[in-house]
Coordinates of C-alpha atoms (C1' of nucleotides) in Angstrom, one line a residue:
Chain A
X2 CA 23.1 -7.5 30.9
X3 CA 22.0 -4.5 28.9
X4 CA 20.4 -6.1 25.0
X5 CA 22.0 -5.2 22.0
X6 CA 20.0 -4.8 18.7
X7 CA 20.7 -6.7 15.9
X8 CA 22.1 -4.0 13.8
X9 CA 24.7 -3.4 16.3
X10 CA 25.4 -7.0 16.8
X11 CA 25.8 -7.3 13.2
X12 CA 28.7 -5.0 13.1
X13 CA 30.8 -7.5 14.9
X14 CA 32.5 -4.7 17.8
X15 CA 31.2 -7.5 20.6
X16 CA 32.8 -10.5 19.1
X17 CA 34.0 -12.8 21.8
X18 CA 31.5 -11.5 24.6
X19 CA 28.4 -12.5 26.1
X20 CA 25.5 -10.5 24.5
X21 CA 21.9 -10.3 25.6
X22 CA 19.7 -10.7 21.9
X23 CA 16.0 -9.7 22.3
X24 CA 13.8 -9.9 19.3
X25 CA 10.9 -11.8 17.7
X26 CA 11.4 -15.8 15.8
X27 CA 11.5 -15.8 11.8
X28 CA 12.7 -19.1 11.4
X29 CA 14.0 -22.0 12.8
X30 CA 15.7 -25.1 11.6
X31 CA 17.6 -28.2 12.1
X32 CA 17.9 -31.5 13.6
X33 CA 18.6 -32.9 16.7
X34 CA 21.6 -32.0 17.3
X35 CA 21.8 -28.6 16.2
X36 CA 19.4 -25.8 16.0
X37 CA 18.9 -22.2 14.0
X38 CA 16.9 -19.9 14.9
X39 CA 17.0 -16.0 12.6
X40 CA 15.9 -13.2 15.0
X41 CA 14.8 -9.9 14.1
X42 CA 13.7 -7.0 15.9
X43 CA 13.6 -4.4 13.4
X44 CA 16.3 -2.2 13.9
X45 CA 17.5 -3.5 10.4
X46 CA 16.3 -6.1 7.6
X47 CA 18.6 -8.7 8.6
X48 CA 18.3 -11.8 11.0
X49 CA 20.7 -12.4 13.2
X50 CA 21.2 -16.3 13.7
X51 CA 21.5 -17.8 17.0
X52 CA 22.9 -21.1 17.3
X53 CA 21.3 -23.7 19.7
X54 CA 22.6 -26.8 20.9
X55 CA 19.9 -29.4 20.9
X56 CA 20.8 -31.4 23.1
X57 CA 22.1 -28.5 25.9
X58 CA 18.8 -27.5 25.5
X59 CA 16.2 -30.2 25.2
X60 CA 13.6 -30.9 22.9
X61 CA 11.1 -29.2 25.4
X62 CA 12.6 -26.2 26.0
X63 CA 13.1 -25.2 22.2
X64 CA 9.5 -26.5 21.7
X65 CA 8.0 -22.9 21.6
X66 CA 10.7 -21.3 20.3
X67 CA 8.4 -21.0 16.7
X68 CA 7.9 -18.2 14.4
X69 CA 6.5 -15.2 15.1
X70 CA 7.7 -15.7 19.1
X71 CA 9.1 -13.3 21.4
X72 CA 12.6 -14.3 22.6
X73 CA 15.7 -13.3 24.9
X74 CA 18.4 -15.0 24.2
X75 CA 22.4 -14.5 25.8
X76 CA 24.9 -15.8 24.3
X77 CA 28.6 -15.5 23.0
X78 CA 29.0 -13.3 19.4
X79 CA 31.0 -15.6 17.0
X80 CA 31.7 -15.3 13.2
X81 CA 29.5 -17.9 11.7
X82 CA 30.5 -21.0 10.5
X83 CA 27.8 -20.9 8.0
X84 CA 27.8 -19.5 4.4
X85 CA 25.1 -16.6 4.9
X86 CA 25.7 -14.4 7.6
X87 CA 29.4 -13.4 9.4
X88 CA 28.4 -13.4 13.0
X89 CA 26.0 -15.5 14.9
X90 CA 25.1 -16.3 18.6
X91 CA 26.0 -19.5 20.3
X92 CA 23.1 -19.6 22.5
X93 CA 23.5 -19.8 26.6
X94 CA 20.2 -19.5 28.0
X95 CA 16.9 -19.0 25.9
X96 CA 14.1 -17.3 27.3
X97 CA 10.6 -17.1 25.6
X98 CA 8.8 -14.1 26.8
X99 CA 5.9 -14.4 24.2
X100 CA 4.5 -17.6 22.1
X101 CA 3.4 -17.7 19.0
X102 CA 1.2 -20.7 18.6
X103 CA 2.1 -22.2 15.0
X104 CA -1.1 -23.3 14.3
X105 CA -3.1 -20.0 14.6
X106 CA 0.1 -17.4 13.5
X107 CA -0.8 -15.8 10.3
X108 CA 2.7 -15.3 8.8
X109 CA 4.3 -18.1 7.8
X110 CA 8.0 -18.4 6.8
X111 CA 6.8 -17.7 3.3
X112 CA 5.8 -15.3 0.9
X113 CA 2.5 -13.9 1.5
X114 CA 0.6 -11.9 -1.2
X115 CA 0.1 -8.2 -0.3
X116 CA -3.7 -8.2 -0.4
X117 CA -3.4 -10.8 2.2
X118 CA -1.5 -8.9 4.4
X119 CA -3.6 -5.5 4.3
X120 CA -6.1 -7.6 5.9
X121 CA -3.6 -8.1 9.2
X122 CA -1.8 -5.1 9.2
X123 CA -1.3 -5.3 12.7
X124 CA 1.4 -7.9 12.0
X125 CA 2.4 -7.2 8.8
X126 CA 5.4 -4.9 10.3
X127 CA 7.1 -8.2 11.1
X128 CA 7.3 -9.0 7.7
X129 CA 10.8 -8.0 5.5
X130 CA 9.0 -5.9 2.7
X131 CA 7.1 -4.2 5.1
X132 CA 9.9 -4.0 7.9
X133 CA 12.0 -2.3 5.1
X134 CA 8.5 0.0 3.8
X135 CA 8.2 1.7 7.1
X136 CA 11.7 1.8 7.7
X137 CA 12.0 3.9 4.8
X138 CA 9.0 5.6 5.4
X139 CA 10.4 7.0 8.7
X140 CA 14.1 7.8 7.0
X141 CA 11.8 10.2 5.0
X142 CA 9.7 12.1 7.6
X143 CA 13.0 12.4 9.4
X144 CA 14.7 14.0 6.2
X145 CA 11.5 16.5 5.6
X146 CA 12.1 17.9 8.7
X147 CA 16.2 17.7 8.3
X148 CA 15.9 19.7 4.9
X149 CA 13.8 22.6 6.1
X150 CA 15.2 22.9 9.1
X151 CA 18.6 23.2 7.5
X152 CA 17.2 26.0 5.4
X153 CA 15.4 27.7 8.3
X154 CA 12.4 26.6 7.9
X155 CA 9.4 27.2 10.5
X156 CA 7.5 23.9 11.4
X157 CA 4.0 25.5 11.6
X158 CA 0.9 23.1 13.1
X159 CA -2.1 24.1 11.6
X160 CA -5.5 23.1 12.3
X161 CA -7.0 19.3 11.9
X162 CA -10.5 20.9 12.3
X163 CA -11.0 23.7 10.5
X164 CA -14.4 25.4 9.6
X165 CA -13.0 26.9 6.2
X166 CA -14.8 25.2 3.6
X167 CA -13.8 27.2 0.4
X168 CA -10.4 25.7 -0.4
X169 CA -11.6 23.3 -3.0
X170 CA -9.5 20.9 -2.6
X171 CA -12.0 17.8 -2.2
X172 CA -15.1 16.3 -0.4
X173 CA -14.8 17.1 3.4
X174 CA -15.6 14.7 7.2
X175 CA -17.6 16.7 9.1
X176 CA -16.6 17.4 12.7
X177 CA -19.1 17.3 14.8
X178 CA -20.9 16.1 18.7
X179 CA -24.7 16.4 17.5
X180 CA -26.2 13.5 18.8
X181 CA -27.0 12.4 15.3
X182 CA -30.2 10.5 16.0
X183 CA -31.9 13.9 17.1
X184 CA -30.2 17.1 15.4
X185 CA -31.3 20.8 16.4
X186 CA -33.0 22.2 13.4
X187 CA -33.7 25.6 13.0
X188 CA -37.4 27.0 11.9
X189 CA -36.6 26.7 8.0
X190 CA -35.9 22.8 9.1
X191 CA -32.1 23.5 8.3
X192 CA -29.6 21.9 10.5
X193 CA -28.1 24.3 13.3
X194 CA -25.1 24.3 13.6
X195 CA -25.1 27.6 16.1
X196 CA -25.7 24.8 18.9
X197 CA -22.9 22.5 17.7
X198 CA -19.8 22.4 19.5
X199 CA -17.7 24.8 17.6
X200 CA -21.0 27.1 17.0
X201 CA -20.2 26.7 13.3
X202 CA -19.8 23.6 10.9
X203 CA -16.1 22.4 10.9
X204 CA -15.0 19.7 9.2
X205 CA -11.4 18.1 9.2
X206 CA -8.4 19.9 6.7
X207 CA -8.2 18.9 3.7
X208 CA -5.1 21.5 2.8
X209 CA -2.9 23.6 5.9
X210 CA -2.4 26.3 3.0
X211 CA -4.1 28.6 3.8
X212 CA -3.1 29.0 7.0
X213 CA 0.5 28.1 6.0
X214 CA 0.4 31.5 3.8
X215 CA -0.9 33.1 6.9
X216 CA 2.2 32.0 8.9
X217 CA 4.5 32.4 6.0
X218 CA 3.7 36.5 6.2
X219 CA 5.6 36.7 9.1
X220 CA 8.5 34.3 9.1
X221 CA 8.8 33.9 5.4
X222 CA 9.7 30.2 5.0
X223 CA 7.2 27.6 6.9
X224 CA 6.4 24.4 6.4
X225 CA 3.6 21.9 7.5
X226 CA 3.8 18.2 7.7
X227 CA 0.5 16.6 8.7
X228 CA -2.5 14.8 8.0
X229 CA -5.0 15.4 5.5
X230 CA -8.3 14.2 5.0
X231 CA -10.4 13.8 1.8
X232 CA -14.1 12.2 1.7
X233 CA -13.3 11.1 -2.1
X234 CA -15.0 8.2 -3.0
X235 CA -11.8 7.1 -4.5
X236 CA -11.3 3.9 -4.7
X237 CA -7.3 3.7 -6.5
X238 CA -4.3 2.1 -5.8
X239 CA -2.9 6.3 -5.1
X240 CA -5.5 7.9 -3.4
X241 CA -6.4 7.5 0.7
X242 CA -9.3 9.2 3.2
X243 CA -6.6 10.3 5.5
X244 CA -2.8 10.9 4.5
X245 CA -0.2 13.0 5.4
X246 CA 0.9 16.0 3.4
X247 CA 3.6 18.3 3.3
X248 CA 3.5 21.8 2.5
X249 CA 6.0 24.8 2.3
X250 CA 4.6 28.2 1.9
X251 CA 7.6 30.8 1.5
X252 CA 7.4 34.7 1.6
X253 CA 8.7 36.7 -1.4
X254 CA 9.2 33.3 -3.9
X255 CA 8.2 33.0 -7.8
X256 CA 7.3 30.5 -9.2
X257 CA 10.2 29.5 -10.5
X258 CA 12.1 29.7 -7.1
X259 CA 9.4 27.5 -5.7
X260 CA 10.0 24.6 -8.6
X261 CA 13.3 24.9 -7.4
X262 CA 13.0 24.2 -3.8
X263 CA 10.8 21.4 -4.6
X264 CA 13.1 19.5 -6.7
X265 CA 16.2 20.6 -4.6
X266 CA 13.8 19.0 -1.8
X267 CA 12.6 15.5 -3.4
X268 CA 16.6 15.1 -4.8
X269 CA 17.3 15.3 -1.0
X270 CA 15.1 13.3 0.7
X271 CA 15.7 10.8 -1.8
X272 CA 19.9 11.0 -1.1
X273 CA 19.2 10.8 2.4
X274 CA 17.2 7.3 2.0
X275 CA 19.6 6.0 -0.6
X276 CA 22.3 6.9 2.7
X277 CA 20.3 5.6 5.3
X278 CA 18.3 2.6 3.8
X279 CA 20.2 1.1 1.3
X280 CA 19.8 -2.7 2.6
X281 CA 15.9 -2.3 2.7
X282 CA 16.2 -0.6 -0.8
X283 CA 17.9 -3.3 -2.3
X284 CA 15.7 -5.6 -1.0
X285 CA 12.8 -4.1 -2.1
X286 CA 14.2 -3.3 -5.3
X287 CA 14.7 -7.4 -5.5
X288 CA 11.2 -7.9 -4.5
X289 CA 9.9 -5.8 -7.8
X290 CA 12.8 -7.9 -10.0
X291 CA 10.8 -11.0 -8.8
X292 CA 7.4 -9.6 -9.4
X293 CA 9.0 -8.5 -13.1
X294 CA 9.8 -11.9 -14.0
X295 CA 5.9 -13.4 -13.7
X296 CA 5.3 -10.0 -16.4
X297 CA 6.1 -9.9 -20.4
X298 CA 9.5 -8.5 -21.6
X299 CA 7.6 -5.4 -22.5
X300 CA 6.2 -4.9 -19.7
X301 CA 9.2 -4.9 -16.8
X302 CA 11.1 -2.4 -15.7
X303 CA 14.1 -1.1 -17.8
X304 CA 15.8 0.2 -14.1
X305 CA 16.1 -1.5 -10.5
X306 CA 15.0 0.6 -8.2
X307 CA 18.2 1.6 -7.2
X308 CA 19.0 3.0 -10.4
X309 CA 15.9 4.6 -10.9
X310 CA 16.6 6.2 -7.4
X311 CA 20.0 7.2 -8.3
X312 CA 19.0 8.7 -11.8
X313 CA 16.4 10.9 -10.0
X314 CA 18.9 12.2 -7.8
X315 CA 21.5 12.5 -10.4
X316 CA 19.6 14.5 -13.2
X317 CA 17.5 17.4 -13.3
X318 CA 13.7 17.5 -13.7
X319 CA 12.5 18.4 -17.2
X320 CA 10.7 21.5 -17.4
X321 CA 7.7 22.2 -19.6
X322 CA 5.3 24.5 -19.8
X323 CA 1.5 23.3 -20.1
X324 CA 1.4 24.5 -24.1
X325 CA 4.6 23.1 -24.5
X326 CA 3.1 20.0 -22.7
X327 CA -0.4 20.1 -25.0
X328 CA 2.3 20.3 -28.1
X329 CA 4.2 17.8 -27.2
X330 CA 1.0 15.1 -27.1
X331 CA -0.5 16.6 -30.2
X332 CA 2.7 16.1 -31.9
X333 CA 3.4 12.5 -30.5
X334 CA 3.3 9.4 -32.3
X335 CA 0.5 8.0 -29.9
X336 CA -1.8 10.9 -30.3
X337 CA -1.1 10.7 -34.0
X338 CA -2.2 6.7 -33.8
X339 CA -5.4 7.6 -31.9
X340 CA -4.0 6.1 -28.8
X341 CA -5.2 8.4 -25.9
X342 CA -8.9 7.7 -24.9
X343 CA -9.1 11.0 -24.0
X344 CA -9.3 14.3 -26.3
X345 CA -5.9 16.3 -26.2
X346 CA -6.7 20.2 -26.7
X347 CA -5.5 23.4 -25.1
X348 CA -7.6 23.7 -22.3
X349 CA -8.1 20.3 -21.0
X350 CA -6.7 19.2 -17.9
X351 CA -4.3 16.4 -18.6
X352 CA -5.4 13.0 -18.0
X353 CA -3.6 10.0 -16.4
X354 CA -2.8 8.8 -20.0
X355 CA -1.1 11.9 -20.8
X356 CA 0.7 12.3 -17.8
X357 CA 2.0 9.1 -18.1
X358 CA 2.7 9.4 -22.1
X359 CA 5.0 12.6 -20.7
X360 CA 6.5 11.4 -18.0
X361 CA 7.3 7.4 -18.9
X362 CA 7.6 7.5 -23.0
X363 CA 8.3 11.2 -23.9
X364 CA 11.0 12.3 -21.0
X365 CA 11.6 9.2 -18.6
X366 CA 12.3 11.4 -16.0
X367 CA 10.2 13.6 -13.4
X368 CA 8.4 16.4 -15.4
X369 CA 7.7 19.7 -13.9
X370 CA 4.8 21.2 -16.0
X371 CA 3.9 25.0 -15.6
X372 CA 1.3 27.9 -16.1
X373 CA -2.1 25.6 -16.5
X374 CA -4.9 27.2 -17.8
X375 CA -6.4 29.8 -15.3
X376 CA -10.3 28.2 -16.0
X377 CA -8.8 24.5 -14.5
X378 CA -6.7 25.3 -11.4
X379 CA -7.6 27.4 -7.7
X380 CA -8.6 30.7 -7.5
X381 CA -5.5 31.6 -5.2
X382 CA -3.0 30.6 -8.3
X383 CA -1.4 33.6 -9.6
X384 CA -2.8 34.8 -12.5
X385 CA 0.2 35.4 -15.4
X386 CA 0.6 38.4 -17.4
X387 CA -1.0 36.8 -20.7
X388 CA -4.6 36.8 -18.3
X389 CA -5.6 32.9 -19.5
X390 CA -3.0 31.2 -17.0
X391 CA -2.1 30.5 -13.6
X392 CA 1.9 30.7 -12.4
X393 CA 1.0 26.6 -11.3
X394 CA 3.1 24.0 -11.2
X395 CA 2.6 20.4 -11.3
X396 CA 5.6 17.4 -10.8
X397 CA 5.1 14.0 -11.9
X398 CA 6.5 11.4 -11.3
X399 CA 7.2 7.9 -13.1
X400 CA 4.5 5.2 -12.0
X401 CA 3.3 7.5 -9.3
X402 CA 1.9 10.3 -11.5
X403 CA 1.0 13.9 -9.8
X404 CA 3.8 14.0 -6.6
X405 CA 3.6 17.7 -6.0
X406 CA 0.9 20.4 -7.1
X407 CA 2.1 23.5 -6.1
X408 CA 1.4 27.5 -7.6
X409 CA 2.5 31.3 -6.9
X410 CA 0.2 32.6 -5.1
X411 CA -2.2 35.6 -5.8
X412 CA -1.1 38.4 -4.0
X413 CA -2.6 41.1 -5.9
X414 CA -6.2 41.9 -3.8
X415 CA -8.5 43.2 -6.5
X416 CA -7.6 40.0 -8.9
X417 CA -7.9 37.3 -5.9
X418 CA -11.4 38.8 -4.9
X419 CA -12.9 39.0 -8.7
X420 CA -10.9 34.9 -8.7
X421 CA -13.0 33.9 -5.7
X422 CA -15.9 35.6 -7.1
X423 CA -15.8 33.6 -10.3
X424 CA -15.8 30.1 -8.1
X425 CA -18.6 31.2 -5.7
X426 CA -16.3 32.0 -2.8
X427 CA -18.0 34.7 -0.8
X428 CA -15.0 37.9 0.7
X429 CA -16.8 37.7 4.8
X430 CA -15.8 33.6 4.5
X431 CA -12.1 34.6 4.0
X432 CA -11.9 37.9 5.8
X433 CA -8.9 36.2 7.5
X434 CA -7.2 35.1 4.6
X435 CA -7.7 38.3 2.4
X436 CA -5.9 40.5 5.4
X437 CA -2.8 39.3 4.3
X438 CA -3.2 41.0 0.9
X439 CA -4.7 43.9 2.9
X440 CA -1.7 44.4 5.1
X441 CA 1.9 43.7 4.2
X442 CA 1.0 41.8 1.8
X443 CA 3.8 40.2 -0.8
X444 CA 4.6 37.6 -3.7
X445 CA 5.0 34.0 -2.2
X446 CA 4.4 30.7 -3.4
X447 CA 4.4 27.1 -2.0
X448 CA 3.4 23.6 -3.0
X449 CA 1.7 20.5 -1.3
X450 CA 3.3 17.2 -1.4
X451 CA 1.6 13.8 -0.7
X452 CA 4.1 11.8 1.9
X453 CA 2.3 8.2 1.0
X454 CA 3.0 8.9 -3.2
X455 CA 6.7 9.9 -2.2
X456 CA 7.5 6.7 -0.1
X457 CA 5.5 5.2 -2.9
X458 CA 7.8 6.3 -5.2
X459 CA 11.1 5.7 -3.2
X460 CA 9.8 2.2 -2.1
X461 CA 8.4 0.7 -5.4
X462 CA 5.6 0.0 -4.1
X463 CA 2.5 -0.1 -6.0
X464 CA -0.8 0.5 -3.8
X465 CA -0.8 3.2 -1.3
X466 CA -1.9 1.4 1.0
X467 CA 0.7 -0.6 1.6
X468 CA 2.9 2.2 2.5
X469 CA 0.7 3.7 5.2
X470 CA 0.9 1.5 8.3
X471 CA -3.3 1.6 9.2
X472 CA -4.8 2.8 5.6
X473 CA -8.4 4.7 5.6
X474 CA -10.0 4.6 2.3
X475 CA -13.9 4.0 1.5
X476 CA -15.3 1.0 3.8
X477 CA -12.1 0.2 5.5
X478 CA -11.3 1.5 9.0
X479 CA -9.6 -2.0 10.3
X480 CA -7.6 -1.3 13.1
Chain B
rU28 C1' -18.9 6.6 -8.6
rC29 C1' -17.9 3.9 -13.5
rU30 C1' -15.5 -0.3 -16.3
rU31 C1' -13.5 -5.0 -15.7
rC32 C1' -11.6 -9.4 -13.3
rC33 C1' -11.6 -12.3 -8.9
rU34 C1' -13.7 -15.0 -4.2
rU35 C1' -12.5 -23.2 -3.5
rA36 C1' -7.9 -26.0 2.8
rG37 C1' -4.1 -21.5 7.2
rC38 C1' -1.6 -19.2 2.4
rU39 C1' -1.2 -19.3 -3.2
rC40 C1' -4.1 -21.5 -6.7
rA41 C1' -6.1 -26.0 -10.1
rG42 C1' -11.0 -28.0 -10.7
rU43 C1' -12.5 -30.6 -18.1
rC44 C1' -19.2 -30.8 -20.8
rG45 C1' -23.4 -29.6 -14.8
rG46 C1' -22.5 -36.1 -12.8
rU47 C1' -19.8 -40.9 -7.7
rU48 C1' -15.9 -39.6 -2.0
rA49 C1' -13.5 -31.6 -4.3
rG50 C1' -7.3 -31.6 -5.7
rA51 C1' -1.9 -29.6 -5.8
rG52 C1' 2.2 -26.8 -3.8
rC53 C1' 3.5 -24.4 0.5
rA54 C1' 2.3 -24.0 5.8
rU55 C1' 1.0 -27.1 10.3
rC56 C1' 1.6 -31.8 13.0
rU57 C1' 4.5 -36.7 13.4
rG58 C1' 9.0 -39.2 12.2
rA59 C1' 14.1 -39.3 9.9
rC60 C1' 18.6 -36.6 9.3
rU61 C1' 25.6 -34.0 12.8
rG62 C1' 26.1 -26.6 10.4
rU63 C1' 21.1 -25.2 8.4
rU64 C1' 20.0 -20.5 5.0
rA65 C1' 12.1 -19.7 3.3
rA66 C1' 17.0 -26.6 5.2
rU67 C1' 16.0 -31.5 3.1
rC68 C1' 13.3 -36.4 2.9
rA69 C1' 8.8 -39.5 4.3
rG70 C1' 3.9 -39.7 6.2
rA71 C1' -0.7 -37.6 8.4
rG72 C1' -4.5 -34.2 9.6
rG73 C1' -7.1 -30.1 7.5
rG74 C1' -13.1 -27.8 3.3
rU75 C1' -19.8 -23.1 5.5
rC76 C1' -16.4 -24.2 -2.6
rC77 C1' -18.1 -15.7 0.0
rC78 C1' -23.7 -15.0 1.3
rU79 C1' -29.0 -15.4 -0.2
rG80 C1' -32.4 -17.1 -3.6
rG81 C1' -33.4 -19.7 -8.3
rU82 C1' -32.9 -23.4 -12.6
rU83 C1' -32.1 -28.8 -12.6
rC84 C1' -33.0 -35.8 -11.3
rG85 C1' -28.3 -33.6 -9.9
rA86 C1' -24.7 -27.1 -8.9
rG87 C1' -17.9 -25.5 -6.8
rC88 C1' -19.5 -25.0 -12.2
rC89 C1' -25.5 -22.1 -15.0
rC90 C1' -29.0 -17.6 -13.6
rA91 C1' -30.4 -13.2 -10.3
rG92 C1' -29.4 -10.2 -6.1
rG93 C1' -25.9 -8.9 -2.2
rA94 C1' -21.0 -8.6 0.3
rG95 C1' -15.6 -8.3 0.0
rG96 C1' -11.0 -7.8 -2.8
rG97 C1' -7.7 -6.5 -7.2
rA98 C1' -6.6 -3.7 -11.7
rG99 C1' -7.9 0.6 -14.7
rA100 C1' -10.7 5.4 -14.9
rG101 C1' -12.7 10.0 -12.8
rC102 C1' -11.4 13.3 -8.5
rC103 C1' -6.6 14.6 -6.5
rA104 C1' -1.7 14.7 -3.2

RNA sequence: UCUUCCUUAGCUCAGUCGGUUAGAGCAUCUGACUGUUAAUCAGAGGGUCCCUGGUUCGAGCCCAGGAGGGAGAGCCA
């Protein structure tokens, strides 16, 4: 008999027949007469209840039949006679394939706290929030690649290992096979890298951007969606050693074209979760309504997380420029009340407090901020016509913060050199990069979205690291 | 890396002023119960009080150092 998943089941187009039911224990109840067991095997949130006759069966036989066990079960479809659920299986033959012994199984058939089950994330996947987190999380990736492919979109793969080292973008990993307990030196007692694998130092990416633009100057619209890695000490409930970024990079694109395509983009694979995985949606939403409740009035959430969702989708992104930004919190009532820790002037970057002040109090919606200050963004951003900013753009998001940092690039050769100059960047490092202002050259722009602060965001949940199935961050490498 | 809080049963957490044998709920086990929804009811078992050192007649509680975790900050996506 061929096994039907449980979201199939749950439709009810077998009732009557004799299904095969293969999945993994949540719960099981009764007396002795009569026994119910919820199965799940992930292809949705819900359970599907089988029904077992305890005296067909025998104590013995149902003995193992515990939470967190492997099953097959066959049995006839029916619509339940219970309140909770319209079909069930009456169970014919049950079959344990793997046991869980009850005494030494982590998860219970209870709440566990979150912390608790970072530390045995190889079985927190069996659990609902987390069943319903990496559902979601895979609804996503899927619509990433839907959206850009729909617009024509090049999936480019570029390097993991890369010996560029003048992006800026954060503390590196080396990449190396030195045998680290005895390392060539050369005669100045420096390390040498000439006899390392590569013949140079390489380290893993921290951006694909570079090469994206590359790539992007000959099929005008690419993409990239892979992992990253930063050495950050960072030690936050947003930040991770190794996460997985997207980044478009498209060919003849301003700035404002580019804040388009990213809202247009985030709107979309937003819709397409809200379409695909509404039942683990809900449910999460529920979970953060129950975490609410333990919280002052103040303090909770004025939307579900439905309704944030659906706002998101359903309204545009305010747009402000950075001095509109910096006038904004100089003119606020929070800044006038000394609230901000941190200094507001033109010139700073914006800190977390005033991203938040934006983004939560000011707008309550996603913010797009443009044209930063040239002194505190890359060398590669654009420079704008008034010579002190970049064409930058930043989107933040409610709870989440930065969600997308993104610029026009500088295509203009004498300004990028005299840029990279200014940050120490020598021309012979980027010879590669700088041919594509020497030859065919052209306006373009892109932006770099984090995957794990996206699924954050569409997931409500509150520490990266619970959307990432294996999280890396400083002195963790479990599993 | 900084600030701050936390670490007691499998899990979540109480533990008074430093004082006899360290508690609760849930989970687990045993029993009861004719359709349950994280079933219910009764009973039982279960402890390296994070580690190391110190103060004290006496430390889960006080002090010092260390380890791990949470929240916030910086850096960023």
């Amino acid at each position: 008999m061929q096994r039907t998943k449980v979201k199939e089941l749950l439709t009810g187009a077998e009732e009557g027949k004799e299904v095969l039911l293969k999945g993994w224990v949540r719960t099981k109840r009764g007396n002795k007469f009569v026994n119910f067991i919820a199965v799940n095997d992930g292809s949705t949130i819900q359970n599907l209840q089988v029904v077992a006759d305890a005296e067909k069966f025998g104590e013995e036989s149902l003995k193992d039949v515990t939470t967190g066990a492997a099953v097959a079960i066959t049995g006839q479809l029916v619509a339940s006679q219970g309140k909770g659920q319209a079909f069930e299986i009456v169970a014919n033959t049950i079959e344990v394939l793997g046991k869980a012994d009850p005494e030494t199984y982590p998860l219970q058939k209870k709440a566990h706290s979150l912390e608790f089950l970072r530390e045995i994330a190889h079985l927190r996947f069996r659990t609902n929030t987390f069943g319903a987190v990496f559902r979601v999380r895979n609804t996503l990736a899927f619509a990433v690649h839907k959206f850009f492919n729909e617009k024509g979109f090049v999936y480019m793969h570029t390097p993991i290992i890369t010996a560029s080292d003048a992006e800026g973008a954060g503390e590196m990993f080396h990449v190396t096979n030195f045998d680290l307990e005895n390392l060539p030196r050369t005669q100045d007692g420096k390390i040498n890298y000439e006899e390392d694998f590569f013949g140079k130092a390489t380290n893993l990416t921290v951006s694909g951007q570079l090469e994206g633009e590359l790539a992007a100057m000959a099929f005008s619209d690419i993409y990239t969606f892979g992992p990253t890695f930063r050495a950050e000490n960072s030690n936050t409930a947003r930040h991770l050693a190794e996460f997985w970024m997207i980044e478009p990079e498209m060919a003849f694109h301003d700035l404002k074209m580019n804040a388009d395509l990213a809202e247009e983009f985030i709107k979309y694979i937003i819709r397409y979760a809200l379409e695909h995985n509404r039942e683990d949606i809900e449910f999460l939403g529920q979970r953060l309504v129950e975490e609410d409740k333990a919280k002052p009035q103040n303090e909770r959430q004025e939307m579900t997380l439905l309704e944030k969702l659906e706002f998101v989708v359903n309204n545009n992104f305010e747009r402000v420029t950075y001095t509109e930004a910096v006038d904004i919190l100089m003119n606020s009532p929070a800044y006038k009340k000394k609230k901000f820790q941190y200094e507001v002037s033109w010139g700073i970057d914006l800190q977390s407090e005033h991203e938040r002040y934006l983004v939560e109090k000011h707008f309550k919606k996603p913010v797009i901020v443009t044209d930063y200050p040239k002194d505190i963004k890359a060398f590669y951003m654009r420079l704008n016509d008034d010579g002190k900013t970049v064409a930058a753009m930043d989107i933040l998001a409610p709870g989440i913060g930065e969600i997308v940092g993104g610029s026009q690039r500088e295509e203009r050769m004498e300004i990028l050199v005299e840029r990279m100059k200014g940050v120490g960047i020598e021309e012979e490092d980027l010879w590669w990069y700088l041919d594509t202002r020497r030859f065919g050259g052209c306006p373009h722009a892109g932006f770099g979205l984090g995957f794990e602060r996206m699924v954050q965001f569409v997931t409500g949940m509150g520490n990266i690291r619970d959307v990432i199935p294996f999280p890396r961050t400083p002195k963790n490498a479990e599993f």
